[in-house]
Coordinates of C-alpha atoms and ligand atoms in Angstrom, one line a residue:
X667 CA 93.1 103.3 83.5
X668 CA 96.7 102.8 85.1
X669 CA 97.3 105.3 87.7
X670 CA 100.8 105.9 89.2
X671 CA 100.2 107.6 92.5
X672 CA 103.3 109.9 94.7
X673 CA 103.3 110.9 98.0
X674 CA 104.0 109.9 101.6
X675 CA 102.3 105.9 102.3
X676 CA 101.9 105.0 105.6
X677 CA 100.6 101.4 106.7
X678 CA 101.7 98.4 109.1
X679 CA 103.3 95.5 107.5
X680 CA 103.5 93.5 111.1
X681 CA 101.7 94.6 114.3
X682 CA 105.1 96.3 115.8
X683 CA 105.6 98.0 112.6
X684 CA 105.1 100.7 110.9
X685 CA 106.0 102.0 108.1
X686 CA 106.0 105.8 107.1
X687 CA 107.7 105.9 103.2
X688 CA 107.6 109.5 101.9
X689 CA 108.5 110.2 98.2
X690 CA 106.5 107.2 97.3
X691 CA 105.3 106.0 93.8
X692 CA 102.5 103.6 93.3
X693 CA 101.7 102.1 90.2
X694 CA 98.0 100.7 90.1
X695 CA 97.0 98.6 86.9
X696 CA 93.7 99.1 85.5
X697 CA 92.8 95.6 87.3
X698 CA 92.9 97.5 90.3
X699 CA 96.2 95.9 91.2
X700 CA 99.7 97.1 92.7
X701 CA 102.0 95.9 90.2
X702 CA 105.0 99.2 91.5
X703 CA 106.3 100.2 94.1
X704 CA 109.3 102.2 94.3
X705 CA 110.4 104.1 97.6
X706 CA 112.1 107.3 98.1
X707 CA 112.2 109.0 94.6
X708 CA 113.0 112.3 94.6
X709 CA 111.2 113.9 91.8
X710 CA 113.8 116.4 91.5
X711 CA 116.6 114.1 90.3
X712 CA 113.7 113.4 87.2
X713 CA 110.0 113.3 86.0
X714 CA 108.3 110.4 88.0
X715 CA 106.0 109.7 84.8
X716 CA 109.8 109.3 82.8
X717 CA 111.7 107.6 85.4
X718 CA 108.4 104.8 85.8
X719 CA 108.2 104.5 82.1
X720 CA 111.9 103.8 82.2
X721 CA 111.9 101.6 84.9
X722 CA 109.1 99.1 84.7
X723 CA 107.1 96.9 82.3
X724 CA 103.7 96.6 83.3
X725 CA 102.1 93.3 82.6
X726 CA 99.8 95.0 79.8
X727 CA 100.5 97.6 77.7
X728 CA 99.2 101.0 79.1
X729 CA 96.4 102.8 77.0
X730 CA 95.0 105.4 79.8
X731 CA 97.6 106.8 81.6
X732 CA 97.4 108.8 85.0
X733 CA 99.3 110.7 87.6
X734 CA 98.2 111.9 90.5
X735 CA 101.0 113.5 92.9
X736 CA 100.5 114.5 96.4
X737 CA 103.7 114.5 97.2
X738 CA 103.8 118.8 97.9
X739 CA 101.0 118.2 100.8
X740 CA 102.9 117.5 103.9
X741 CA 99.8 116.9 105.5
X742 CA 98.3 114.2 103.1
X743 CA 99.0 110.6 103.3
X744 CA 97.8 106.8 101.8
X745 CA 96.4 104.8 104.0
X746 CA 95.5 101.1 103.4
X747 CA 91.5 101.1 103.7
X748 CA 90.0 99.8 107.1
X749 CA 88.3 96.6 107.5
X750 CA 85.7 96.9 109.5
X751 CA 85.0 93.1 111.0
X752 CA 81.9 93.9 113.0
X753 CA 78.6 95.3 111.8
X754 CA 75.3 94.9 111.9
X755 CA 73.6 96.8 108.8
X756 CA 70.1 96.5 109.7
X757 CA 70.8 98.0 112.6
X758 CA 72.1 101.4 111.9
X759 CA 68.9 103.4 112.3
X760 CA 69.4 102.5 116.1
X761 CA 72.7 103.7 116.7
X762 CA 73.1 105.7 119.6
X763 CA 69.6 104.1 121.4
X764 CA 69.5 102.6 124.6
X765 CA 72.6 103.3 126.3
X766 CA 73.3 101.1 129.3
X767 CA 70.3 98.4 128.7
X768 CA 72.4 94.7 129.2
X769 CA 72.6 93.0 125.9
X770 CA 70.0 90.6 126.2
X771 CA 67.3 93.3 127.1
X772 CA 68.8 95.7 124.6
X773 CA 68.1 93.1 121.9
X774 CA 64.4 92.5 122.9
X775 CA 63.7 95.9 123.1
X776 CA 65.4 97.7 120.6
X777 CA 67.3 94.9 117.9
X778 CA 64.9 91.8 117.2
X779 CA 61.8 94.2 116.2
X780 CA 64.5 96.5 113.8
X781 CA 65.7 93.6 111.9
X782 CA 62.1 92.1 111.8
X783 CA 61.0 94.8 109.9
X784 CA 63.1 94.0 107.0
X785 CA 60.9 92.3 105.0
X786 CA 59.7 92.2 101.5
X787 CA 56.6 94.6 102.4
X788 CA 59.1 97.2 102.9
X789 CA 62.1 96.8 101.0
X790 CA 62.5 100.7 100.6
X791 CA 62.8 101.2 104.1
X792 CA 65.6 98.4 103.6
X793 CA 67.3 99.8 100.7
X794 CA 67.1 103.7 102.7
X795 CA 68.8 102.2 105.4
X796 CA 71.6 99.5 103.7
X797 CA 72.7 102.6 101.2
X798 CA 73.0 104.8 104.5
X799 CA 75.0 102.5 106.2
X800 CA 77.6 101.6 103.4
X801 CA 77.9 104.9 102.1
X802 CA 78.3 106.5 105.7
X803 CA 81.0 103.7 106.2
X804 CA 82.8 103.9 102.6
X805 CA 82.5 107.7 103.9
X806 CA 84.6 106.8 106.7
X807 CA 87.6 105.1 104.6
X808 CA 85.8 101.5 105.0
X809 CA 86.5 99.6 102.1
X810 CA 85.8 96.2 103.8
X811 CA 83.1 95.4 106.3
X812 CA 81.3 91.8 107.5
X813 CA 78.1 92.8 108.1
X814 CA 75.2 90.7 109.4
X815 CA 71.7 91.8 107.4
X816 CA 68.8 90.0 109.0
X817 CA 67.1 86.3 108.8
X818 CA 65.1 87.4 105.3
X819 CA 66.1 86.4 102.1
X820 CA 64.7 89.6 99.5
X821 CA 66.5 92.2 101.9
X822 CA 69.4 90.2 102.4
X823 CA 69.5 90.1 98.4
X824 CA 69.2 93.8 98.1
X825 CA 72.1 94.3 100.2
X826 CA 74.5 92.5 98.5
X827 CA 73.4 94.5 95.3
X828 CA 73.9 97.8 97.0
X829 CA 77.3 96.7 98.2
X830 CA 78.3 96.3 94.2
X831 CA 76.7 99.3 93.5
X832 CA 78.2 101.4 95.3
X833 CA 81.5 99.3 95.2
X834 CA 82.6 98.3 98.9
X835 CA 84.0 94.9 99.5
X836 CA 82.0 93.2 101.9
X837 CA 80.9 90.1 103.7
X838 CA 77.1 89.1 103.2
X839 CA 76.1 87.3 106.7
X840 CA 72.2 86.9 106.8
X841 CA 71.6 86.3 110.4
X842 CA 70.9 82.5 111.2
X843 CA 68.2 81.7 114.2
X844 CA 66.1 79.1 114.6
X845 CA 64.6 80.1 118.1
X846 CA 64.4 83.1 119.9
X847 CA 62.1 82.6 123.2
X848 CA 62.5 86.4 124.3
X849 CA 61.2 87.5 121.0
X850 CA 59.5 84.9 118.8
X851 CA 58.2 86.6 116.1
X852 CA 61.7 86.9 115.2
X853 CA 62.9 83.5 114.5
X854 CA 63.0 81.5 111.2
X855 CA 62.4 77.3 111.3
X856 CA 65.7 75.4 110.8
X857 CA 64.5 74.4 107.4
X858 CA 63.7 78.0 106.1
X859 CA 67.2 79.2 107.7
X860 CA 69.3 76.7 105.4
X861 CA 66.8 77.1 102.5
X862 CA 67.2 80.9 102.5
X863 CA 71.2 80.5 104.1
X864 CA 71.8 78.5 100.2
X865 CA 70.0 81.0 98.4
X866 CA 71.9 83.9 99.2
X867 CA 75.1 82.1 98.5
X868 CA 73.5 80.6 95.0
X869 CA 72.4 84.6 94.4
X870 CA 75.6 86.1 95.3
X871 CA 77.5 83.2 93.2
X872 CA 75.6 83.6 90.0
X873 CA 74.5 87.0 90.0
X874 CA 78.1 88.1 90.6
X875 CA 80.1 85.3 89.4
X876 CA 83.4 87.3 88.8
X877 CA 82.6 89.4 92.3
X878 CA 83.1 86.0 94.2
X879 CA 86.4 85.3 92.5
X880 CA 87.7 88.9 92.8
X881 CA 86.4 88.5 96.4
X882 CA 84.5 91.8 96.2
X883 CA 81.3 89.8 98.0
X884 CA 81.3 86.7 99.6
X885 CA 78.6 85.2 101.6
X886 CA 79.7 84.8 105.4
X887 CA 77.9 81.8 107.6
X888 CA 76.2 83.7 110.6
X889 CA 74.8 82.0 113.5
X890 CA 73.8 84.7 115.4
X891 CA 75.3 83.3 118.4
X892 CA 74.5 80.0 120.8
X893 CA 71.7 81.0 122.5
X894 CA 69.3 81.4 119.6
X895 CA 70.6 78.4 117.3
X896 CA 69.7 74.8 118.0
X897 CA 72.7 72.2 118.3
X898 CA 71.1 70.6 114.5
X899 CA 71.3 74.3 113.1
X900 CA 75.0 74.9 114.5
X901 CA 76.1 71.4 113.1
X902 CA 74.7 72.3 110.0
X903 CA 76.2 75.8 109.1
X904 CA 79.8 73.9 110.3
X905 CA 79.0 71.7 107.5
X906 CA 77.9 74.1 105.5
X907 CA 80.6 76.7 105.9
X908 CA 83.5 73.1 105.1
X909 CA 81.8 71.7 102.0
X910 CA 81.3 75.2 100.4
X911 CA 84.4 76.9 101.5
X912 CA 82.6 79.8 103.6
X913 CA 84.1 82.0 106.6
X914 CA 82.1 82.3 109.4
X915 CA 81.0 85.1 111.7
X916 CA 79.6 85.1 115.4
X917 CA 79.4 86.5 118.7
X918 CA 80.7 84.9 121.9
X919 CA 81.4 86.0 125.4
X920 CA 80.3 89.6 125.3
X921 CA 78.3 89.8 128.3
X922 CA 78.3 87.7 132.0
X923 CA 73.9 86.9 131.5
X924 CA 74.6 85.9 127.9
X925 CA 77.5 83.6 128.8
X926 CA 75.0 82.2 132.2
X927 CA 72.3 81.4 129.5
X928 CA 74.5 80.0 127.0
X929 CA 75.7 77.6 129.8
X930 CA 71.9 76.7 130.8
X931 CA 71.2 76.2 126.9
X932 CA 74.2 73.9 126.3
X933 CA 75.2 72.1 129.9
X934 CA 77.4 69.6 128.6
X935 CA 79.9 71.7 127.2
X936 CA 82.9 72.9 129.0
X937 CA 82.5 76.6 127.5
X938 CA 81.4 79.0 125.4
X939 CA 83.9 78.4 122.9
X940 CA 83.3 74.8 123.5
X941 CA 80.3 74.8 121.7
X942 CA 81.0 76.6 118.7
X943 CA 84.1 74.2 118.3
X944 CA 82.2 71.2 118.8
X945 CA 80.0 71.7 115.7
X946 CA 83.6 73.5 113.6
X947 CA 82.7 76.7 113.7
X948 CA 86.0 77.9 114.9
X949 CA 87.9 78.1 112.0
X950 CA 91.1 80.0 110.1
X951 CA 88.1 82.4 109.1
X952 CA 86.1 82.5 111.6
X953 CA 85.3 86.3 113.3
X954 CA 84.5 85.7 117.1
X955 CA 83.0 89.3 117.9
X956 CA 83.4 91.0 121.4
X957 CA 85.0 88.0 123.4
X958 CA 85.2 89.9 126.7
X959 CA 84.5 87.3 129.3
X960 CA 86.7 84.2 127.7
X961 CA 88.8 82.0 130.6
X962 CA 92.1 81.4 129.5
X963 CA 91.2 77.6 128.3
X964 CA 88.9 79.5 125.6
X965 CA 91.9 81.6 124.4
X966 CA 93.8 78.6 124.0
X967 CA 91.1 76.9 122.1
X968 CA 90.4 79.9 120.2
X969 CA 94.4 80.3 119.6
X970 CA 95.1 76.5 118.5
X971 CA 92.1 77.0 115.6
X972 CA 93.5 80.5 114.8
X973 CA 90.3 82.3 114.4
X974 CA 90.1 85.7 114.7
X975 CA 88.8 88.1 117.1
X976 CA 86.7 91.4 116.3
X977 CA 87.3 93.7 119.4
X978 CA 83.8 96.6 119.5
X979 CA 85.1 98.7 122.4
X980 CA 82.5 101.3 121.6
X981 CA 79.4 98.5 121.9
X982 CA 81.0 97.2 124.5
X983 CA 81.1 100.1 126.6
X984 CA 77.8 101.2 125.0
X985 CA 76.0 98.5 126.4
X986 CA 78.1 97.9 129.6
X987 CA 79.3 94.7 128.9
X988 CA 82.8 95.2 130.1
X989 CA 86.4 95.8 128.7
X990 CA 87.9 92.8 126.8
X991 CA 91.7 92.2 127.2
X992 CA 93.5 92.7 123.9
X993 CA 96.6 92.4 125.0
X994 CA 95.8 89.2 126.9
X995 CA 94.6 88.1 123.0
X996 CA 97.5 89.2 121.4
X997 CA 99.7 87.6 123.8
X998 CA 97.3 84.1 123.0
X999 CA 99.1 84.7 119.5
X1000 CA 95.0 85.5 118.5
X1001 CA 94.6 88.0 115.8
X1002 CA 92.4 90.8 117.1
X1003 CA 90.7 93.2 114.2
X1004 CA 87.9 96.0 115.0
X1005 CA 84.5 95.8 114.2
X1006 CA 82.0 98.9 114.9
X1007 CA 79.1 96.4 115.5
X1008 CA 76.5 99.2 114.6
X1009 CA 74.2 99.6 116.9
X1010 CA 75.4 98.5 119.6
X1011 CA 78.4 100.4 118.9
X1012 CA 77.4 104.1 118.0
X1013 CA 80.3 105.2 115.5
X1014 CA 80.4 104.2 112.0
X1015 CA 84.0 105.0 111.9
X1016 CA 86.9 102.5 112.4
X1017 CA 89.2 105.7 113.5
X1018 CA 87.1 106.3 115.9
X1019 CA 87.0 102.5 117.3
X1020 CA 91.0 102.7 117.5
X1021 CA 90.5 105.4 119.5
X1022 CA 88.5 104.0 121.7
X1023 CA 90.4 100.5 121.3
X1024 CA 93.3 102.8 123.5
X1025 CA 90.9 104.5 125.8
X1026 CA 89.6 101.1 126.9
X1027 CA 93.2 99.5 127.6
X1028 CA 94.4 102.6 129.3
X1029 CA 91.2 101.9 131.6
X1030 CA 91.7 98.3 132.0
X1031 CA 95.6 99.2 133.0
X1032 CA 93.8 102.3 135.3
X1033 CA 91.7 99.5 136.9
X1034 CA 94.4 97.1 137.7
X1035 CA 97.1 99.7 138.9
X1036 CA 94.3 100.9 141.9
X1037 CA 94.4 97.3 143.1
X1038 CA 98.0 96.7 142.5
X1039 CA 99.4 100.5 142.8
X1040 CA 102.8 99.3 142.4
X1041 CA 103.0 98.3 138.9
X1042 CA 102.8 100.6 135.9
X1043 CA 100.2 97.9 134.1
X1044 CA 101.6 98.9 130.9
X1045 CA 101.6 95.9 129.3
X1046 CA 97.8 96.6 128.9
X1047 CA 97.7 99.5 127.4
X1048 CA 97.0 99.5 123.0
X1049 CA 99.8 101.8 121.3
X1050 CA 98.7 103.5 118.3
X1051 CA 100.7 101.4 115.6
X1052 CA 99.1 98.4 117.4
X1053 CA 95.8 99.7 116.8
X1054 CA 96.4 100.6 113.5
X1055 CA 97.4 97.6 112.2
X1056 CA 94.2 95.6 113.8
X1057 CA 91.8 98.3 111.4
X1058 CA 93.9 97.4 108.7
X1059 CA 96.0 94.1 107.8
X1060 CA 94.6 92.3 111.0
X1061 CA 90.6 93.5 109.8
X1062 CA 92.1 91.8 106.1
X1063 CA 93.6 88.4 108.1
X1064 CA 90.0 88.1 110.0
X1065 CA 88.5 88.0 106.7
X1066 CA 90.7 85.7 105.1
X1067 CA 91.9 88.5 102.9
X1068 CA 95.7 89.6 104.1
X1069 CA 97.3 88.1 100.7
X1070 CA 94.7 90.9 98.7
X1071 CA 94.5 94.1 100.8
X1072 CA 95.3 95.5 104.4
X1073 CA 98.9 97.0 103.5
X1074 CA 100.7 98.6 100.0
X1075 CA 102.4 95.6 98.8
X1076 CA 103.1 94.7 94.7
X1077 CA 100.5 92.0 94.0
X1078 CA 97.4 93.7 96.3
X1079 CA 94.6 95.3 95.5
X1080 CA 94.4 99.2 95.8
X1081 CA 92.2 99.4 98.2
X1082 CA 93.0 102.8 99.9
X1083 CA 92.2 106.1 101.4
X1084 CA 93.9 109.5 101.1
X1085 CA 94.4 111.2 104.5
X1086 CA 94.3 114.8 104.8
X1087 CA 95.0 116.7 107.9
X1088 CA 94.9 119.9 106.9
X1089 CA 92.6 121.9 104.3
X1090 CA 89.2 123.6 104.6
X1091 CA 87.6 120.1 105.9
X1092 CA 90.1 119.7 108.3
X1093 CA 88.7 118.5 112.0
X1094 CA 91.7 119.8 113.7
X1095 CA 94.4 122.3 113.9
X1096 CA 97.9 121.7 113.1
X1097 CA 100.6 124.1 113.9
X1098 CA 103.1 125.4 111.7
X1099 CA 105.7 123.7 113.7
X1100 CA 104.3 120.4 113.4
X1101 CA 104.2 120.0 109.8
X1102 CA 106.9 117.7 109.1
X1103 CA 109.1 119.6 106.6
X1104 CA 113.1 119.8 105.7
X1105 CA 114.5 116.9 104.2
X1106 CA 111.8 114.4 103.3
X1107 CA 113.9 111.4 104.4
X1108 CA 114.8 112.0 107.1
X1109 CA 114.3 110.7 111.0
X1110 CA 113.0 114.4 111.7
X1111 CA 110.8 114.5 109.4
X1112 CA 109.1 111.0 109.8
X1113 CA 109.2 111.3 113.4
X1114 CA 106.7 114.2 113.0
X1115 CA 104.6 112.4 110.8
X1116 CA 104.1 110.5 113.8
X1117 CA 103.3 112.9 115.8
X1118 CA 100.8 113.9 113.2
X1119 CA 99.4 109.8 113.1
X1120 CA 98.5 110.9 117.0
X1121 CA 96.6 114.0 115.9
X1122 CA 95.1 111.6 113.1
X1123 CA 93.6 109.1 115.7
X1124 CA 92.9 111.2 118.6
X1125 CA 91.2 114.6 116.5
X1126 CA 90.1 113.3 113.0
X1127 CA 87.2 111.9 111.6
X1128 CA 85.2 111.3 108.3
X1129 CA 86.4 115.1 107.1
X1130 CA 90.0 113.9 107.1
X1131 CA 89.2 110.8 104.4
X1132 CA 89.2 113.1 101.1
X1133 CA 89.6 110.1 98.5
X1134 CA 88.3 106.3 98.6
X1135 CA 89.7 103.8 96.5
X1136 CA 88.2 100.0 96.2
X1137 CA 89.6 97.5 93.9
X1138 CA 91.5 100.4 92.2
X1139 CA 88.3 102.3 91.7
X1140 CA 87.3 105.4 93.2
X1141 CA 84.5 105.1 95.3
X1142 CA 84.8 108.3 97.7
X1143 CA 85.7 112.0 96.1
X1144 CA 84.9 114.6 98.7
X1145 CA 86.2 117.1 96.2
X1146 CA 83.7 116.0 93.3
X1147 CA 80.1 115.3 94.2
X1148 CA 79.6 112.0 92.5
X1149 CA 76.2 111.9 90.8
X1150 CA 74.1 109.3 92.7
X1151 CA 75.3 110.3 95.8
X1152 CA 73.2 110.2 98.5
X1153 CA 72.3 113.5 99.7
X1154 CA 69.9 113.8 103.0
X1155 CA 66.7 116.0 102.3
Ligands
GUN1974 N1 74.6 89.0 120.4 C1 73.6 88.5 119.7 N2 73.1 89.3 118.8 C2 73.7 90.5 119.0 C3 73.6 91.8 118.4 O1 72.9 92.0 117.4 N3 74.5 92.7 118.8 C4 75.4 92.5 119.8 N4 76.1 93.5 120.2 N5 75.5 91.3 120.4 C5 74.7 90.3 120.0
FE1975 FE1 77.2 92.4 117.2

C-alpha cells in the first residue's frame, strides 16, 4: 500500500528548531518509506491525489493507492514517533512501588527478585507482562524503545518475538551480571552471561534476518552497570559490542552510594566514566542512562567518544537520586534523549517525561536562584522545542538511528503518530479562540499551534495519540479495535 498523507506535520530537524508545516503531503511507499514531501499545498488550487500523481514518480509503480487527509482538523497533527532510550521491561509490574527507597536498596528489595522470576518455569507471566509493557508504550506513540529484559535467555527470546509481533522497533538488551553480593540468587557466571549474551544475538539474527537489516530489532550489549560486572565481563562485552557491530546500553552516575561503591569496586580508576571507557564501552552508540552526579572531566570524556545520554527525570526523582543537568550536557556538545526507565520511573509515556524533563530544570534553576538570588538561572531551564527534539531525533541519534527515523524527511522511515487535541478522547479543553484558524500559512496561525504544542505537553496523554505508525505500518488505531488487542479482564 502507498499512502499519501495531508495535514499539519510538526517535528524538530535541529534542537533550536522547530518546524510547524501545515498543508503538508506525505507520500509513504509500501516499504514503509518517505519517498514525498511537498510543503504548503493548498488543496483548493487542485486535488492532492491529481497534483501528486502529476508531480512525482515513485520508485515503483503504485498498485494500492491511499489517501488519508487531515488536513480540515485544526487540532490534529504528525508527529515523528518517540524514542524512548530507557526502559526496563521486566520491570513494569513494579511501577509506581517503593517511592523514595535509594537505588541500591530499591533494587534489592523490589528489582533483582522481579527480574528473577523470569524464567522458563513461567514464561506466561513473562509474555503477560512484555505484551503489557510494549503495547502500553506503542499506546503512548513509542515506536522505538531500548529496553533491558533480564539475565535469562527463553524470556529474553520471547520478547524479542513480541516486539515483531506487535511491530515496535526496539533494542533487545538482556541484562549482563556476573556478581550481585546484595542479592545473589540473581547473578549469572561470566561464562553463562556471554553464552546466553551470543544466543540472543544468533536468535535475533537468524530468526529475523531481514528485521536486523531493516533495523526493526537489534540486540543491544547491556552491562547492567559497574558494580555488578567483573573487569573480565566488561572487557568482554567491549569486545563483543566492536567485532559484532553492537550499541551498548548502561547506567552510570545516578546516585551518590552507587557512585561511592563503584569507586570501592574499581579503585584505580579516575571515575565512573573511567571505567566504562577503559574496557570501550563508551562508544558513538553507547546510551549512558541517568548520569546525574558526573564531574565535568566525565562530560568531557563522555563528550570526546560522543555517546549519548538517556535523561529519566521521573526515576530520578522517583527514587531521590537527584536532578541531572541537561543543559550542562547539552552545553558538553552530549546528545541527551529520554528514557522512562520503567520502574524506577512510573510513566510509560515519553510526553509525560518531557514534561517532567522541564519541571526538573525549572527546579534546578529554582534551586540555584535561592543561593544566588541575583541571577535569573535561565540558562537551566529545558524549553519545550528542546525537549521535543530529545523524545524524538535525539532518542533516534542515541540509538544510532537519526539517518532512519526521529523527523519527516524523504528517505526515512514512517514511523509516526497522529496527534489529536480535540475529539471525544480529548484530555483537555481547548477554547474556541485557541484553535489556530484563518489563513493556514500564516505567522498567526502557526504561532497558535504553538501555543497548542504547550497544551500538548503540559495536559495530554495517551488519549491524544489516535493513530501509530511503525515502519509505515499501522500499529495503533484508537478508532478500530484491532483484533488481538490486548484487552484487561
Ligand atoms: N542501576 C542498576 N540497575 C538499575 C535499574 O534496574 N534501575 C535503575 N534505575 N538503576 C539501575
Ligand atoms: Fe534503569
Amino acid at each position: 500500500m502507498y499512502t499519501l498523507f495531508y495535514g499539519t506535520f510538526i517535528h524538530t530537524p535541529s534542537i533550536n528548531e522547530i518546524e510547524i508545516r501545515t498543508n503538508t503531503l506525505v507520500g509513504v511507499d509500501p516499504t514503509g518509506r518517505i519517498d514525498f514531501i511537498r510543503y504548503n499545498y493548498s488543496k483548493s488550487d487542485r486535488d492532492p491525489v491529481k497534483f501528486f500523481f502529476t508531480n512525482h514518480t515513485p520508485s515503483e509503480p503504485i498498485k494500492n493507492f491511499n489517501f488519508q487527509d487531515h488536513s480540515n482538523n485544526p487540532l490534529q497533527f504528525f508527529f515523528p514517533g518517540f524514542v524512548d532510550t530507557h526502559i526496563h521491561a521486566s520491570q513494569y509490574p513494579n511501577v509506581g512501588i517503593g517511592i523514595g527507597v535509594p537505588l541500591l536498596d530499591w533494587l534489592k528489595e523490589y528489582t533483582f527478585p522481579t527480574e528473577n522470576a523470569f524464567k522458563q518455569e513461567n514464561m506466561e507471566m513473562a509474555r503477560d507482562v512484555y505484551t503489557k509493557v510494549i503495547n502500553r508504550t506503542l499506546q503512548n506513540g513509542t515506536t522505538c524503545a531500548s529496553y533491558f529484559t533480564t539475565i535469562d535467555l527463553p524470556t529474553t527470546e520471547l520478547f524479542s518475538d513480541l516486539l515483531i509481533k506487535y511491530g515496535q522497533r526496539g533494542f533487545v538488551g538482556k541484562v549482563c551480571m556476573d556478581h550481585n553480593e546484595p542479592y545473589p540468587e540473581y547473578a549469572e557466571s561470566f561464562t553463562d552471561c556471554i553464552d546466553v549474551q551470543q544466543k540472543i544475538i544468533n536468535y535475533i539474527d537468524q530468526k529475523y534476518p531481514k528485521e536486523r537489516r531493516e533495523k526493526l530489532i537489534t540486540p543491544i550489549i547491556t552491562p547492567r552497570f559497574a558494580p555488578v560486572c567483573s573487569e573480565p565481563l566488561l572487557e568482554t562485552l567491549g569486545m563483543v559490542s566492536k567485532s559484532q557491530n553492537l550499541p551498548i546500553q548502561t547506567h552510570i552516575a545516578e546516585n551518590l552510594k552507587e557512585v561511592e561503591l563503584m569507586k570501592e569496586l574499581f579503585p584505580k580508576f579516575e571515575n565512573y566514566a573511567s571505567v566504562y571507557d577503559h574496557f570501550s564501552l563508551l562508544t558513538n552508540r553507547t546510551i549512558l542512562a541517568h548520569a546525574v552526579h558526573l564531574t565535568d572531566k566525565e562530560c568531557e570524556i563522555i563528550s570526546e567518544r560522543k555517546c549519548s545520554i538517556s535523561h529519566c527525570p521521573t526515576s530520578n526523582t522517583f527514587l531521590s537520586s537527584g536532578e541531572a543537568p541537561v543543559k550542562k550536557y547539552l552545553k558538553h556538545n552530549i546528545n541527551v534523549s529520554l528514557g522512562t526507565d520503567l520502574s524506577g520511573g512510573f510513566e510509560s509515556s515519553i510526553l509525560s517525561i518531557m514534561k517532567h524533563s522541564i519541571l526538573v530544570s525549572h527546579h534546578l534553576a529554582i534551586t540555584k536562584r535561592h543561593s544566588d538570588p541575583k541571577k535569573e538561572h535561565k540558562d537551566d531551564k529545558l524549553s519545550i522545542n528542546e525537549v521535543m527534539y530529545m523524545a524524538t531525533l535525539g532518542g533516534a541519534k542515541a540509538v544510532g538511528l537519526s539517518d532512519m527515523v526521529g523527523s519527516f524527511e524523504v528517505g526515512k522511515k514512517w514511523d509516526a503518530q497522529l496527534i489529536d487535541l480535540g475529539g471525544k478522547d480529548s484530555s483537555m479543553d481547548i477554547f474556541e479562540w485557541q484553535v489556530p484558524s484563518g489563513k493556514v500559512v500564516s505567522k498567526e496561525y502557526t504561532d497558535k499551534v504553538e501555543q497548542l504544542l504547550g497544551k500538548w505537553v503540559f495536559n495530554g496523554d495517551d488519549r491524544n495519540c489516535r493513530k501509530v505508525w511503525v515502519n509505515g505500518k499501522v500499529v495503533i488505531d484508537k478508532e478500530v479495535k484491532r483484533e488481538d488487542e490486548w484487552v484487561l479482564v
